PDB file of C-alpha atoms in Angstrom:
ATOM      1  CA  MET A   1      25.826  -9.303  24.134  1.00  0.00           C
ATOM      2  CA  THR A   2      26.688 -11.100  20.903  1.00  0.00           C
ATOM      3  CA  LYS A   3      24.542 -13.812  19.547  1.00  0.00           C
ATOM      4  CA  THR A   4      26.058 -16.219  17.809  1.00  0.00           C
ATOM      5  CA  VAL A   5      23.505 -18.071  15.395  1.00  0.00           C
ATOM      6  CA  LEU A   6      24.481 -21.569  13.887  1.00  0.00           C
ATOM      7  CA  VAL A   7      22.707 -22.207  10.451  1.00  0.00           C
ATOM      8  CA  THR A   8      22.589 -25.934   9.763  1.00  0.00           C
ATOM      9  CA  GLY A   9      22.188 -26.541   5.918  1.00  0.00           C
ATOM     10  CA  GLY A  10      24.109 -23.377   5.500  1.00  0.00           C
ATOM     11  CA  SER A  11      25.320 -24.254   2.053  1.00  0.00           C
ATOM     12  CA  GLY A  12      22.101 -24.616   0.638  1.00  0.00           C
ATOM     13  CA  LEU A  13      19.312 -22.871  -1.057  1.00  0.00           C
ATOM     14  CA  VAL A  14      17.938 -21.252   2.033  1.00  0.00           C
ATOM     15  CA  GLY A  15      21.006 -20.786   4.007  1.00  0.00           C
ATOM     16  CA  LYS A  16      22.913 -19.117   1.191  1.00  0.00           C
ATOM     17  CA  ALA A  17      20.099 -16.702   1.018  1.00  0.00           C
ATOM     18  CA  ILE A  18      20.127 -15.895   4.792  1.00  0.00           C
ATOM     19  CA  GLU A  19      24.058 -15.654   4.468  1.00  0.00           C
ATOM     20  CA  THR A  20      23.564 -13.022   1.275  1.00  0.00           C
ATOM     21  CA  VAL A  21      20.715 -10.801   3.464  1.00  0.00           C
ATOM     22  CA  VAL A  22      23.223 -11.082   6.267  1.00  0.00           C
ATOM     23  CA  ASN A  23      26.204  -9.758   4.509  1.00  0.00           C
ATOM     24  CA  GLU A  24      24.078  -7.144   3.244  1.00  0.00           C
ATOM     25  CA  GLU A  25      22.887  -6.095   6.787  1.00  0.00           C
ATOM     26  CA  LYS A  26      25.925  -6.532   8.698  1.00  0.00           C
ATOM     27  CA  PRO A  27      24.935  -6.737  11.802  1.00  0.00           C
ATOM     28  CA  THR A  28      27.094  -5.635  14.742  1.00  0.00           C
ATOM     29  CA  ASP A  29      25.160  -7.636  17.567  1.00  0.00           C
ATOM     30  CA  GLU A  30      25.348 -11.142  15.725  1.00  0.00           C
ATOM     31  CA  LYS A  31      27.773 -13.462  14.765  1.00  0.00           C
ATOM     32  CA  TRP A  32      26.383 -15.862  12.226  1.00  0.00           C
ATOM     33  CA  ILE A  33      27.826 -19.268  11.186  1.00  0.00           C
ATOM     34  CA  PHE A  34      26.773 -21.399   8.312  1.00  0.00           C
ATOM     35  CA  VAL A  35      27.515 -25.111   8.331  1.00  0.00           C
ATOM     36  CA  GLY A  36      27.373 -28.036   5.573  1.00  0.00           C
ATOM     37  CA  SER A  37      27.403 -31.649   5.371  1.00  0.00           C
ATOM     38  CA  LYS A  38      31.548 -31.148   5.058  1.00  0.00           C
ATOM     39  CA  ASP A  39      31.407 -29.486   8.745  1.00  0.00           C
ATOM     40  CA  ALA A  40      29.271 -32.387  10.539  1.00  0.00           C
ATOM     41  CA  ASP A  41      27.347 -35.407   9.949  1.00  0.00           C
ATOM     42  CA  LEU A  42      24.489 -34.690  11.545  1.00  0.00           C
ATOM     43  CA  THR A  43      22.641 -38.015  11.558  1.00  0.00           C
ATOM     44  CA  ASP A  44      25.476 -38.920  14.406  1.00  0.00           C
ATOM     45  CA  LEU A  45      25.277 -37.865  17.638  1.00  0.00           C
ATOM     46  CA  GLN A  46      28.937 -37.236  18.616  1.00  0.00           C
ATOM     47  CA  SER A  47      29.706 -35.445  15.281  1.00  0.00           C
ATOM     48  CA  THR A  48      26.760 -32.885  16.139  1.00  0.00           C
ATOM     49  CA  ARG A  49      27.755 -32.622  19.527  1.00  0.00           C
ATOM     50  CA  ALA A  50      31.690 -31.854  18.121  1.00  0.00           C
ATOM     51  CA  MET A  51      30.027 -29.172  16.093  1.00  0.00           C
ATOM     52  CA  PHE A  52      28.136 -27.585  18.984  1.00  0.00           C
ATOM     53  CA  GLU A  53      31.375 -27.882  21.270  1.00  0.00           C
ATOM     54  CA  ARG A  54      32.948 -26.118  18.056  1.00  0.00           C
ATOM     55  CA  HIS A  55      30.647 -23.078  17.744  1.00  0.00           C
ATOM     56  CA  LYS A  56      28.825 -22.843  20.882  1.00  0.00           C
ATOM     57  CA  PRO A  57      25.672 -21.467  19.385  1.00  0.00           C
ATOM     58  CA  THR A  58      23.105 -19.135  21.270  1.00  0.00           C
ATOM     59  CA  HIS A  59      20.678 -19.259  18.678  1.00  0.00           C
ATOM     60  CA  VAL A  60      20.250 -22.026  15.748  1.00  0.00           C
ATOM     61  CA  ILE A  61      18.031 -21.703  12.464  1.00  0.00           C
ATOM     62  CA  HIS A  62      18.063 -25.505  11.474  1.00  0.00           C
ATOM     63  CA  LEU A  63      17.733 -26.201   7.770  1.00  0.00           C
ATOM     64  CA  ALA A  64      19.932 -29.353   7.146  1.00  0.00           C
ATOM     65  CA  ALA A  65      17.537 -32.290   5.857  1.00  0.00           C
ATOM     66  CA  MET A  66      17.556 -34.959   3.293  1.00  0.00           C
ATOM     67  CA  VAL A  67      15.473 -33.144   0.779  1.00  0.00           C
ATOM     68  CA  GLY A  68      14.036 -34.080  -2.922  1.00  0.00           C
ATOM     69  CA  GLY A  69      11.343 -33.275  -5.376  1.00  0.00           C
ATOM     70  CA  LEU A  70       8.460 -35.412  -6.282  1.00  0.00           C
ATOM     71  CA  PHE A  71       9.849 -38.749  -7.744  1.00  0.00           C
ATOM     72  CA  HIS A  72      13.021 -38.882  -5.543  1.00  0.00           C
ATOM     73  CA  ASN A  73      10.671 -38.757  -2.363  1.00  0.00           C
ATOM     74  CA  MET A  74       8.206 -41.242  -4.032  1.00  0.00           C
ATOM     75  CA  ASN A  75      11.269 -43.643  -4.412  1.00  0.00           C
ATOM     76  CA  ASN A  76      12.895 -43.135  -0.830  1.00  0.00           C
ATOM     77  CA  ASN A  77      10.469 -42.860   1.963  1.00  0.00           C
ATOM     78  CA  LEU A  78      12.012 -44.882   4.206  1.00  0.00           C
ATOM     79  CA  ASP A  79      15.130 -42.908   3.879  1.00  0.00           C
ATOM     80  CA  PHE A  80      13.703 -39.490   4.139  1.00  0.00           C
ATOM     81  CA  LEU A  81      12.051 -40.768   7.275  1.00  0.00           C
ATOM     82  CA  ARG A  82      14.619 -42.184   9.021  1.00  0.00           C
ATOM     83  CA  LYS A  83      17.810 -40.049   8.103  1.00  0.00           C
ATOM     84  CA  ASN A  84      15.463 -36.548   8.843  1.00  0.00           C
ATOM     85  CA  ILE A  85      14.245 -37.894  12.454  1.00  0.00           C
ATOM     86  CA  GLN A  86      18.007 -38.574  13.276  1.00  0.00           C
ATOM     87  CA  ILE A  87      19.031 -35.155  12.156  1.00  0.00           C
ATOM     88  CA  ASN A  88      16.277 -33.226  13.924  1.00  0.00           C
ATOM     89  CA  ASP A  89      16.702 -35.284  17.218  1.00  0.00           C
ATOM     90  CA  ASN A  90      20.327 -34.781  17.288  1.00  0.00           C
ATOM     91  CA  VAL A  91      20.134 -31.014  16.552  1.00  0.00           C
ATOM     92  CA  LEU A  92      17.162 -30.633  19.276  1.00  0.00           C
ATOM     93  CA  LEU A  93      19.097 -32.389  21.766  1.00  0.00           C
ATOM     94  CA  LEU A  94      22.045 -30.844  21.416  1.00  0.00           C
ATOM     95  CA  SER A  95      20.507 -27.082  21.484  1.00  0.00           C
ATOM     96  CA  HIS A  96      18.851 -28.185  24.721  1.00  0.00           C
ATOM     97  CA  GLU A  97      22.122 -29.418  26.354  1.00  0.00           C
ATOM     98  CA  PHE A  98      23.804 -26.449  25.077  1.00  0.00           C
ATOM     99  CA  LYS A  99      20.900 -23.983  26.398  1.00  0.00           C
ATOM    100  CA  VAL A 100      20.683 -22.445  23.045  1.00  0.00           C
ATOM    101  CA  GLN A 101      18.236 -19.794  23.655  1.00  0.00           C
ATOM    102  CA  LYS A 102      16.071 -20.100  20.495  1.00  0.00           C
ATOM    103  CA  VAL A 103      15.866 -22.622  17.762  1.00  0.00           C
ATOM    104  CA  VAL A 104      13.839 -21.787  14.318  1.00  0.00           C
ATOM    105  CA  SER A 105      13.373 -24.933  12.168  1.00  0.00           C
ATOM    106  CA  CYS A 106      12.182 -25.312   8.629  1.00  0.00           C
ATOM    107  CA  LEU A 107       9.303 -27.514   7.838  1.00  0.00           C
ATOM    108  CA  SER A 108       7.179 -27.352   4.490  1.00  0.00           C
ATOM    109  CA  THR A 109       3.953 -27.259   3.276  1.00  0.00           C
ATOM    110  CA  CYS A 110       3.784 -30.396   1.667  1.00  0.00           C
ATOM    111  CA  ILE A 111       3.426 -32.036   5.579  1.00  0.00           C
ATOM    112  CA  PHE A 112      -0.034 -30.928   5.472  1.00  0.00           C
ATOM    113  CA  PRO A 113      -2.936 -33.596   5.287  1.00  0.00           C
ATOM    114  CA  ASP A 114      -3.569 -34.656   1.747  1.00  0.00           C
ATOM    115  CA  LYS A 115      -7.210 -34.712   2.379  1.00  0.00           C
ATOM    116  CA  THR A 116      -7.830 -31.217   3.637  1.00  0.00           C
ATOM    117  CA  SER A 117      -9.985 -27.904   3.244  1.00  0.00           C
ATOM    118  CA  TYR A 118      -8.267 -24.904   1.860  1.00  0.00           C
ATOM    119  CA  PRO A 119      -6.497 -22.279   2.646  1.00  0.00           C
ATOM    120  CA  ILE A 120      -4.413 -24.727   5.182  1.00  0.00           C
ATOM    121  CA  ASP A 121      -3.092 -23.004   8.143  1.00  0.00           C
ATOM    122  CA  GLU A 122      -0.737 -23.389  11.112  1.00  0.00           C
ATOM    123  CA  THR A 123      -3.631 -25.285  13.211  1.00  0.00           C
ATOM    124  CA  MET A 124      -3.959 -28.063  10.817  1.00  0.00           C
ATOM    125  CA  ILE A 125      -0.502 -29.879  10.428  1.00  0.00           C
ATOM    126  CA  HIS A 126      -1.726 -32.996  12.253  1.00  0.00           C
ATOM    127  CA  ASN A 127      -5.198 -33.147  10.897  1.00  0.00           C
ATOM    128  CA  GLY A 128      -4.866 -36.258   9.048  1.00  0.00           C
ATOM    129  CA  PRO A 129      -2.225 -38.429   6.791  1.00  0.00           C
ATOM    130  CA  PRO A 130       0.220 -36.633   4.220  1.00  0.00           C
ATOM    131  CA  HIS A 131       0.332 -37.351   0.648  1.00  0.00           C
ATOM    132  CA  ASP A 132       1.589 -40.949   0.100  1.00  0.00           C
ATOM    133  CA  SER A 133       4.262 -39.652  -2.248  1.00  0.00           C
ATOM    134  CA  ASN A 134       6.287 -38.281   0.354  1.00  0.00           C
ATOM    135  CA  PHE A 135       5.007 -39.290   3.950  1.00  0.00           C
ATOM    136  CA  GLY A 136       8.535 -40.211   4.839  1.00  0.00           C
ATOM    137  CA  TYR A 137       9.512 -36.833   4.847  1.00  0.00           C
ATOM    138  CA  SER A 138       6.285 -35.248   6.032  1.00  0.00           C
ATOM    139  CA  TYR A 139       6.070 -37.554   9.123  1.00  0.00           C
ATOM    140  CA  ALA A 140       9.905 -36.883   9.931  1.00  0.00           C
ATOM    141  CA  LYS A 141       9.053 -32.960   9.613  1.00  0.00           C
ATOM    142  CA  ARG A 142       6.086 -33.072  11.887  1.00  0.00           C
ATOM    143  CA  LEU A 143       7.789 -34.553  14.531  1.00  0.00           C
ATOM    144  CA  ILE A 144       9.941 -31.311  14.900  1.00  0.00           C
ATOM    145  CA  ASP A 145       6.695 -29.707  15.832  1.00  0.00           C
ATOM    146  CA  ILE A 146       6.192 -32.298  18.420  1.00  0.00           C
ATOM    147  CA  THR A 147       9.605 -32.338  19.613  1.00  0.00           C
ATOM    148  CA  ASN A 148       9.553 -28.203  19.987  1.00  0.00           C
ATOM    149  CA  ARG A 149       6.381 -28.402  22.086  1.00  0.00           C
ATOM    150  CA  ALA A 150       7.629 -31.551  24.059  1.00  0.00           C
ATOM    151  CA  TYR A 151      10.970 -29.689  24.861  1.00  0.00           C
ATOM    152  CA  HIS A 152       8.983 -26.322  25.894  1.00  0.00           C
ATOM    153  CA  GLU A 153       6.673 -28.140  27.948  1.00  0.00           C
ATOM    154  CA  ASN A 154       9.690 -29.846  29.930  1.00  0.00           C
ATOM    155  CA  HIS A 155      12.025 -27.555  30.102  1.00  0.00           C
ATOM    156  CA  GLY A 156      10.703 -24.368  28.736  1.00  0.00           C
ATOM    157  CA  ASP A 157      13.031 -24.299  25.621  1.00  0.00           C
ATOM    158  CA  MET A 158      11.786 -21.764  22.927  1.00  0.00           C
ATOM    159  CA  PHE A 159      12.421 -24.070  20.112  1.00  0.00           C
ATOM    160  CA  THR A 160       9.823 -23.164  17.118  1.00  0.00           C
ATOM    161  CA  SER A 161       9.166 -23.891  13.239  1.00  0.00           C
ATOM    162  CA  VAL A 162       8.352 -22.048  10.204  1.00  0.00           C
ATOM    163  CA  VAL A 163       6.487 -23.493   7.320  1.00  0.00           C
ATOM    164  CA  PRO A 164       7.521 -22.109   3.925  1.00  0.00           C
ATOM    165  CA  CYS A 165       5.699 -22.804   0.640  1.00  0.00           C
ATOM    166  CA  ASN A 166       7.862 -24.028  -2.333  1.00  0.00           C
ATOM    167  CA  VAL A 167      11.176 -22.203  -2.500  1.00  0.00           C
ATOM    168  CA  PHE A 168      13.227 -21.225  -5.070  1.00  0.00           C
ATOM    169  CA  GLY A 169      16.515 -18.954  -5.836  1.00  0.00           C
ATOM    170  CA  PRO A 170      20.282 -19.035  -6.487  1.00  0.00           C
ATOM    171  CA  TYR A 171      22.300 -21.657  -4.918  1.00  0.00           C
ATOM    172  CA  ASP A 172      19.342 -24.398  -5.608  1.00  0.00           C
ATOM    173  CA  ASN A 173      19.933 -28.086  -6.478  1.00  0.00           C
ATOM    174  CA  TYR A 174      19.446 -28.549  -9.880  1.00  0.00           C
ATOM    175  CA  THR A 175      20.218 -32.370  -9.906  1.00  0.00           C
ATOM    176  CA  PRO A 176      18.145 -34.236 -11.913  1.00  0.00           C
ATOM    177  CA  GLY A 177      15.876 -36.931 -10.235  1.00  0.00           C
ATOM    178  CA  VAL A 178      16.298 -35.164  -6.941  1.00  0.00           C
ATOM    179  CA  SER A 179      15.377 -31.249  -7.545  1.00  0.00           C
ATOM    180  CA  HIS A 180      12.525 -29.559  -7.005  1.00  0.00           C
ATOM    181  CA  VAL A 181      10.501 -28.110  -9.801  1.00  0.00           C
ATOM    182  CA  ILE A 182      11.624 -24.744 -10.619  1.00  0.00           C
ATOM    183  CA  PRO A 183      15.428 -26.022 -10.686  1.00  0.00           C
ATOM    184  CA  GLY A 184      14.561 -29.331 -11.965  1.00  0.00           C
ATOM    185  CA  MET A 185      12.702 -26.866 -14.915  1.00  0.00           C
ATOM    186  CA  ILE A 186      15.455 -24.630 -15.235  1.00  0.00           C
ATOM    187  CA  HIS A 187      18.097 -27.143 -15.611  1.00  0.00           C
ATOM    188  CA  ARG A 188      16.085 -28.961 -18.424  1.00  0.00           C
ATOM    189  CA  LEU A 189      15.249 -26.065 -20.157  1.00  0.00           C
ATOM    190  CA  HIS A 190      19.028 -24.548 -20.082  1.00  0.00           C
ATOM    191  CA  GLU A 191      20.112 -28.137 -21.668  1.00  0.00           C
ATOM    192  CA  ILE A 192      17.758 -28.197 -24.356  1.00  0.00           C
ATOM    193  CA  MET A 193      18.680 -24.739 -25.372  1.00  0.00           C
ATOM    194  CA  TYR A 194      22.398 -24.967 -25.324  1.00  0.00           C
ATOM    195  CA  LEU A 195      23.333 -28.527 -24.882  1.00  0.00           C
ATOM    196  CA  LYS A 196      21.166 -31.048 -26.720  1.00  0.00           C
ATOM    197  CA  ASP A 197      21.123 -30.718 -30.369  1.00  0.00           C
ATOM    198  CA  PRO A 198      23.415 -27.495 -30.489  1.00  0.00           C
ATOM    199  CA  GLU A 199      22.648 -27.294 -34.350  1.00  0.00           C
ATOM    200  CA  LYS A 200      19.133 -27.558 -34.310  1.00  0.00           C
ATOM    201  CA  PRO A 201      17.162 -24.112 -34.673  1.00  0.00           C
ATOM    202  CA  GLN A 202      15.603 -23.245 -31.299  1.00  0.00           C
ATOM    203  CA  GLU A 203      12.340 -22.895 -33.030  1.00  0.00           C
ATOM    204  CA  GLU A 204      12.246 -26.682 -33.714  1.00  0.00           C
ATOM    205  CA  LYS A 205      13.153 -27.507 -29.887  1.00  0.00           C
ATOM    206  CA  VAL A 206      10.600 -28.949 -27.610  1.00  0.00           C
ATOM    207  CA  PHE A 207      10.547 -28.381 -23.828  1.00  0.00           C
ATOM    208  CA  PRO A 208       8.585 -31.052 -22.086  1.00  0.00           C
ATOM    209  CA  ILE A 209       6.924 -30.288 -19.148  1.00  0.00           C
ATOM    210  CA  TYR A 210       5.905 -33.052 -16.712  1.00  0.00           C
ATOM    211  CA  GLY A 211       2.486 -33.961 -15.841  1.00  0.00           C
ATOM    212  CA  THR A 212      -0.469 -31.711 -17.452  1.00  0.00           C
ATOM    213  CA  GLY A 213       0.611 -28.393 -16.098  1.00  0.00           C
ATOM    214  CA  LYS A 214      -2.803 -28.004 -13.941  1.00  0.00           C
ATOM    215  CA  PRO A 215      -1.344 -28.377 -10.275  1.00  0.00           C
ATOM    216  CA  LEU A 216      -1.164 -25.056  -8.334  1.00  0.00           C
ATOM    217  CA  ARG A 217       1.513 -23.935  -5.856  1.00  0.00           C
ATOM    218  CA  GLN A 218       2.906 -21.127  -4.078  1.00  0.00           C
ATOM    219  CA  PHE A 219       6.533 -20.061  -4.703  1.00  0.00           C
ATOM    220  CA  ILE A 220       8.503 -17.945  -2.575  1.00  0.00           C
ATOM    221  CA  TYR A 221      12.188 -16.611  -3.614  1.00  0.00           C
ATOM    222  CA  SER A 222      14.640 -17.646  -1.333  1.00  0.00           C
ATOM    223  CA  ILE A 223      15.527 -14.236  -0.582  1.00  0.00           C
ATOM    224  CA  ASP A 224      12.170 -13.000   0.796  1.00  0.00           C
ATOM    225  CA  LEU A 225      12.156 -16.448   2.832  1.00  0.00           C
ATOM    226  CA  ALA A 226      15.675 -15.802   4.389  1.00  0.00           C
ATOM    227  CA  LYS A 227      14.357 -11.623   5.606  1.00  0.00           C
ATOM    228  CA  LEU A 228      11.164 -13.543   6.894  1.00  0.00           C
ATOM    229  CA  PHE A 229      13.649 -16.331   8.605  1.00  0.00           C
ATOM    230  CA  ILE A 230      15.758 -13.471  10.031  1.00  0.00           C
ATOM    231  CA  TRP A 231      12.568 -11.966  11.529  1.00  0.00           C
ATOM    232  CA  VAL A 232      11.335 -15.306  13.067  1.00  0.00           C
ATOM    233  CA  LEU A 233      14.492 -15.794  14.591  1.00  0.00           C
ATOM    234  CA  ARG A 234      14.747 -11.955  16.213  1.00  0.00           C
ATOM    235  CA  ASN A 235      11.007 -11.320  17.004  1.00  0.00           C
ATOM    236  CA  TYR A 236       8.844 -14.284  16.816  1.00  0.00           C
ATOM    237  CA  GLU A 237       8.286 -15.378  20.417  1.00  0.00           C
ATOM    238  CA  SER A 238       6.086 -18.878  20.335  1.00  0.00           C
ATOM    239  CA  VAL A 239       6.665 -22.615  19.801  1.00  0.00           C
ATOM    240  CA  GLU A 240       3.628 -22.624  17.730  1.00  0.00           C
ATOM    241  CA  PRO A 241       4.588 -22.943  13.737  1.00  0.00           C
ATOM    242  CA  ILE A 242       4.180 -19.963  11.636  1.00  0.00           C
ATOM    243  CA  ILE A 243       3.564 -20.283   7.999  1.00  0.00           C
ATOM    244  CA  LEU A 244       5.998 -18.444   5.720  1.00  0.00           C
ATOM    245  CA  SER A 245       4.225 -18.355   2.078  1.00  0.00           C
ATOM    246  CA  VAL A 246       3.355 -15.658  -0.579  1.00  0.00           C
ATOM    247  CA  ASP A 247      -0.428 -14.762  -0.439  1.00  0.00           C
ATOM    248  CA  GLU A 248      -3.058 -17.097  -1.883  1.00  0.00           C
ATOM    249  CA  GLU A 249      -3.559 -14.923  -4.671  1.00  0.00           C
ATOM    250  CA  SER A 250      -0.246 -15.429  -5.806  1.00  0.00           C
ATOM    251  CA  GLU A 251      -0.205 -19.152  -6.623  1.00  0.00           C
ATOM    252  CA  VAL A 252       0.430 -20.045  -9.943  1.00  0.00           C
ATOM    253  CA  SER A 253      -0.110 -23.143 -12.037  1.00  0.00           C
ATOM    254  CA  ILE A 254       2.791 -25.325 -13.263  1.00  0.00           C
ATOM    255  CA  ALA A 255       2.254 -24.258 -16.474  1.00  0.00           C
ATOM    256  CA  GLN A 256       2.191 -20.526 -15.715  1.00  0.00           C
ATOM    257  CA  LEU A 257       5.768 -21.440 -14.407  1.00  0.00           C
ATOM    258  CA  ALA A 258       6.752 -22.925 -17.575  1.00  0.00           C
ATOM    259  CA  GLU A 259       5.802 -19.726 -19.292  1.00  0.00           C
ATOM    260  CA  SER A 260       7.700 -17.669 -17.056  1.00  0.00           C
ATOM    261  CA  LEU A 261      10.767 -19.896 -17.031  1.00  0.00           C
ATOM    262  CA  VAL A 262      10.417 -19.760 -21.152  1.00  0.00           C
ATOM    263  CA  LYS A 263      10.085 -15.929 -21.157  1.00  0.00           C
ATOM    264  CA  ALA A 264      13.179 -15.593 -18.669  1.00  0.00           C
ATOM    265  CA  PHE A 265      15.381 -18.008 -20.841  1.00  0.00           C
ATOM    266  CA  GLY A 266      14.180 -16.341 -24.457  1.00  0.00           C
ATOM    267  CA  PHE A 267      13.185 -19.592 -25.403  1.00  0.00           C
ATOM    268  CA  LYS A 268      11.619 -19.801 -28.660  1.00  0.00           C
ATOM    269  CA  GLY A 269      10.769 -23.435 -29.208  1.00  0.00           C
ATOM    270  CA  LYS A 270       7.236 -24.705 -27.811  1.00  0.00           C
ATOM    271  CA  LEU A 271       6.140 -26.394 -24.845  1.00  0.00           C
ATOM    272  CA  GLU A 272       4.876 -30.001 -24.609  1.00  0.00           C
ATOM    273  CA  PHE A 273       2.986 -31.498 -21.387  1.00  0.00           C
ATOM    274  CA  ASP A 274       3.576 -35.029 -20.627  1.00  0.00           C
ATOM    275  CA  SER A 275       0.443 -36.198 -19.014  1.00  0.00           C
ATOM    276  CA  SER A 276       2.176 -39.673 -18.277  1.00  0.00           C
ATOM    277  CA  LYS A 277       4.092 -38.291 -15.471  1.00  0.00           C
ATOM    278  CA  ALA A 278       2.626 -37.890 -11.974  1.00  0.00           C
ATOM    279  CA  ASP A 279       1.371 -34.468 -10.838  1.00  0.00           C
ATOM    280  CA  GLY A 280       1.550 -34.916  -7.243  1.00  0.00           C
ATOM    281  CA  GLN A 281      -0.762 -33.195  -4.994  1.00  0.00           C
ATOM    282  CA  TYR A 282      -3.279 -30.530  -7.138  1.00  0.00           C
ATOM    283  CA  LYS A 283      -2.995 -27.776  -4.685  1.00  0.00           C
ATOM    284  CA  LYS A 284      -1.483 -26.896  -1.080  1.00  0.00           C
ATOM    285  CA  THR A 285      -2.899 -23.511  -0.866  1.00  0.00           C
ATOM    286  CA  ALA A 286      -1.387 -22.066   2.577  1.00  0.00           C
ATOM    287  CA  SER A 287      -3.015 -19.092   4.510  1.00  0.00           C
ATOM    288  CA  ASN A 288      -0.345 -16.490   5.455  1.00  0.00           C
ATOM    289  CA  ALA A 289      -2.860 -14.628   7.333  1.00  0.00           C
ATOM    290  CA  LYS A 290      -0.538 -15.638  10.823  1.00  0.00           C
ATOM    291  CA  LEU A 291       2.487 -13.585   9.136  1.00  0.00           C
ATOM    292  CA  ARG A 292       0.175 -10.536   7.463  1.00  0.00           C
ATOM    293  CA  THR A 293      -1.215  -9.842  11.160  1.00  0.00           C
ATOM    294  CA  LEU A 294       2.363  -9.703  12.470  1.00  0.00           C
ATOM    295  CA  LEU A 295       4.238  -8.051   9.677  1.00  0.00           C
ATOM    296  CA  PRO A 296       1.777  -6.652   7.487  1.00  0.00           C
ATOM    297  CA  GLU A 297       3.574  -4.497   5.238  1.00  0.00           C
ATOM    298  CA  PHE A 298       6.144  -7.260   4.266  1.00  0.00           C
ATOM    299  CA  LYS A 299       6.703  -7.062   0.010  1.00  0.00           C
ATOM    300  CA  PHE A 300       7.319 -10.183  -1.705  1.00  0.00           C
ATOM    301  CA  THR A 301       9.773 -10.387  -5.040  1.00  0.00           C
ATOM    302  CA  ASP A 302       7.367 -10.344  -8.204  1.00  0.00           C
ATOM    303  CA  PHE A 303       7.165 -14.270  -9.218  1.00  0.00           C
ATOM    304  CA  ASN A 304       8.651 -13.461 -12.807  1.00  0.00           C
ATOM    305  CA  ASN A 305      11.286 -11.050 -11.653  1.00  0.00           C
ATOM    306  CA  ALA A 306      12.244 -13.599  -9.228  1.00  0.00           C
ATOM    307  CA  VAL A 307      12.254 -16.471 -12.002  1.00  0.00           C
ATOM    308  CA  LYS A 308      14.557 -14.299 -13.863  1.00  0.00           C
ATOM    309  CA  GLU A 309      17.188 -13.663 -11.632  1.00  0.00           C
ATOM    310  CA  SER A 310      17.218 -17.339 -10.615  1.00  0.00           C
ATOM    311  CA  VAL A 311      17.743 -18.248 -14.169  1.00  0.00           C
ATOM    312  CA  GLU A 312      20.172 -15.360 -14.537  1.00  0.00           C
ATOM    313  CA  TRP A 313      22.070 -16.307 -11.483  1.00  0.00           C
ATOM    314  CA  TYR A 314      22.039 -20.207 -12.999  1.00  0.00           C
ATOM    315  CA  VAL A 315      23.191 -19.387 -16.196  1.00  0.00           C
ATOM    316  CA  LYS A 316      25.897 -17.427 -14.614  1.00  0.00           C
ATOM    317  CA  ASN A 317      27.071 -19.857 -12.460  1.00  0.00           C
ATOM    318  CA  TYR A 318      26.212 -23.093 -14.414  1.00  0.00           C
ATOM    319  CA  GLU A 319      29.794 -24.660 -13.825  1.00  0.00           C
ATOM    320  CA  GLN A 320      29.545 -24.596  -9.920  1.00  0.00           C
ATOM    321  CA  ALA A 321      25.686 -24.871  -9.548  1.00  0.00           C
ATOM    322  CA  ARG A 322      24.470 -28.257  -8.168  1.00  0.00           C
ATOM    323  CA  LYS A 323      23.322 -30.565 -10.986  1.00  0.00           C
TER     324      LYS A 323
END
């Protein structure tokens, strides 16, 4: 019997990556449907119901969310809380009503407690308050895990969730003030190189990095995450969350990220760190031991190669990119 897989947030970074992988695989026993904000207002129950009626999914990958970078979160915690709670409640309620066989929702490592030991793992999500900068988004995402458990306990529904580390790649959101760190830096460096003071020699230009450059992050290439999402949908049978992250030793500093971007762009100017800007959490190191136990042979794309591919995609698709 053919599965009908509905992907909410299907026009975003991870949705497009999943679509890319699926199109390469060409599975004959799965029909994939990618929906975006133009297809339904997921904060509205009736609009969400109409979408489920239209597509009648047997499986759901739930990516849709109000998302943003550090500064967008800091200024909009109430909106991040309310809208994400509405979206998640509607999608999971309709998945139950339509007897969806499996739902895989997307969480984030930023939902973990601010004060914690490292590396963080799946058992630690609810061990304390998240960082103040993004508490609205974090609590809304944590509620997915709680809601999954409640549906499973009351009705036996197989609703689960994955916890990716920082995701980047083609089709990201490059909008200033909204974007995450890598797309934000890609957008700014591209502007500095090609749009601001075009007559100025590149050697005299400066690429400002927000913060000290010291914070550490694990970054996962969207194509790698897409492959892991599909594996979870097909093979992972537990309501307990699973972290989808690169290995701990793959953690890089923001300064190292900046150097990788400079190399990918071929930028000949200099870097300057603006320590007046907030760094956010110093580290969010996550353990992927559970994933490695279940999928030991998975190979992640080399970070510098993934950055280079992401930069090349942005330059090639500059006019169409979200910015």
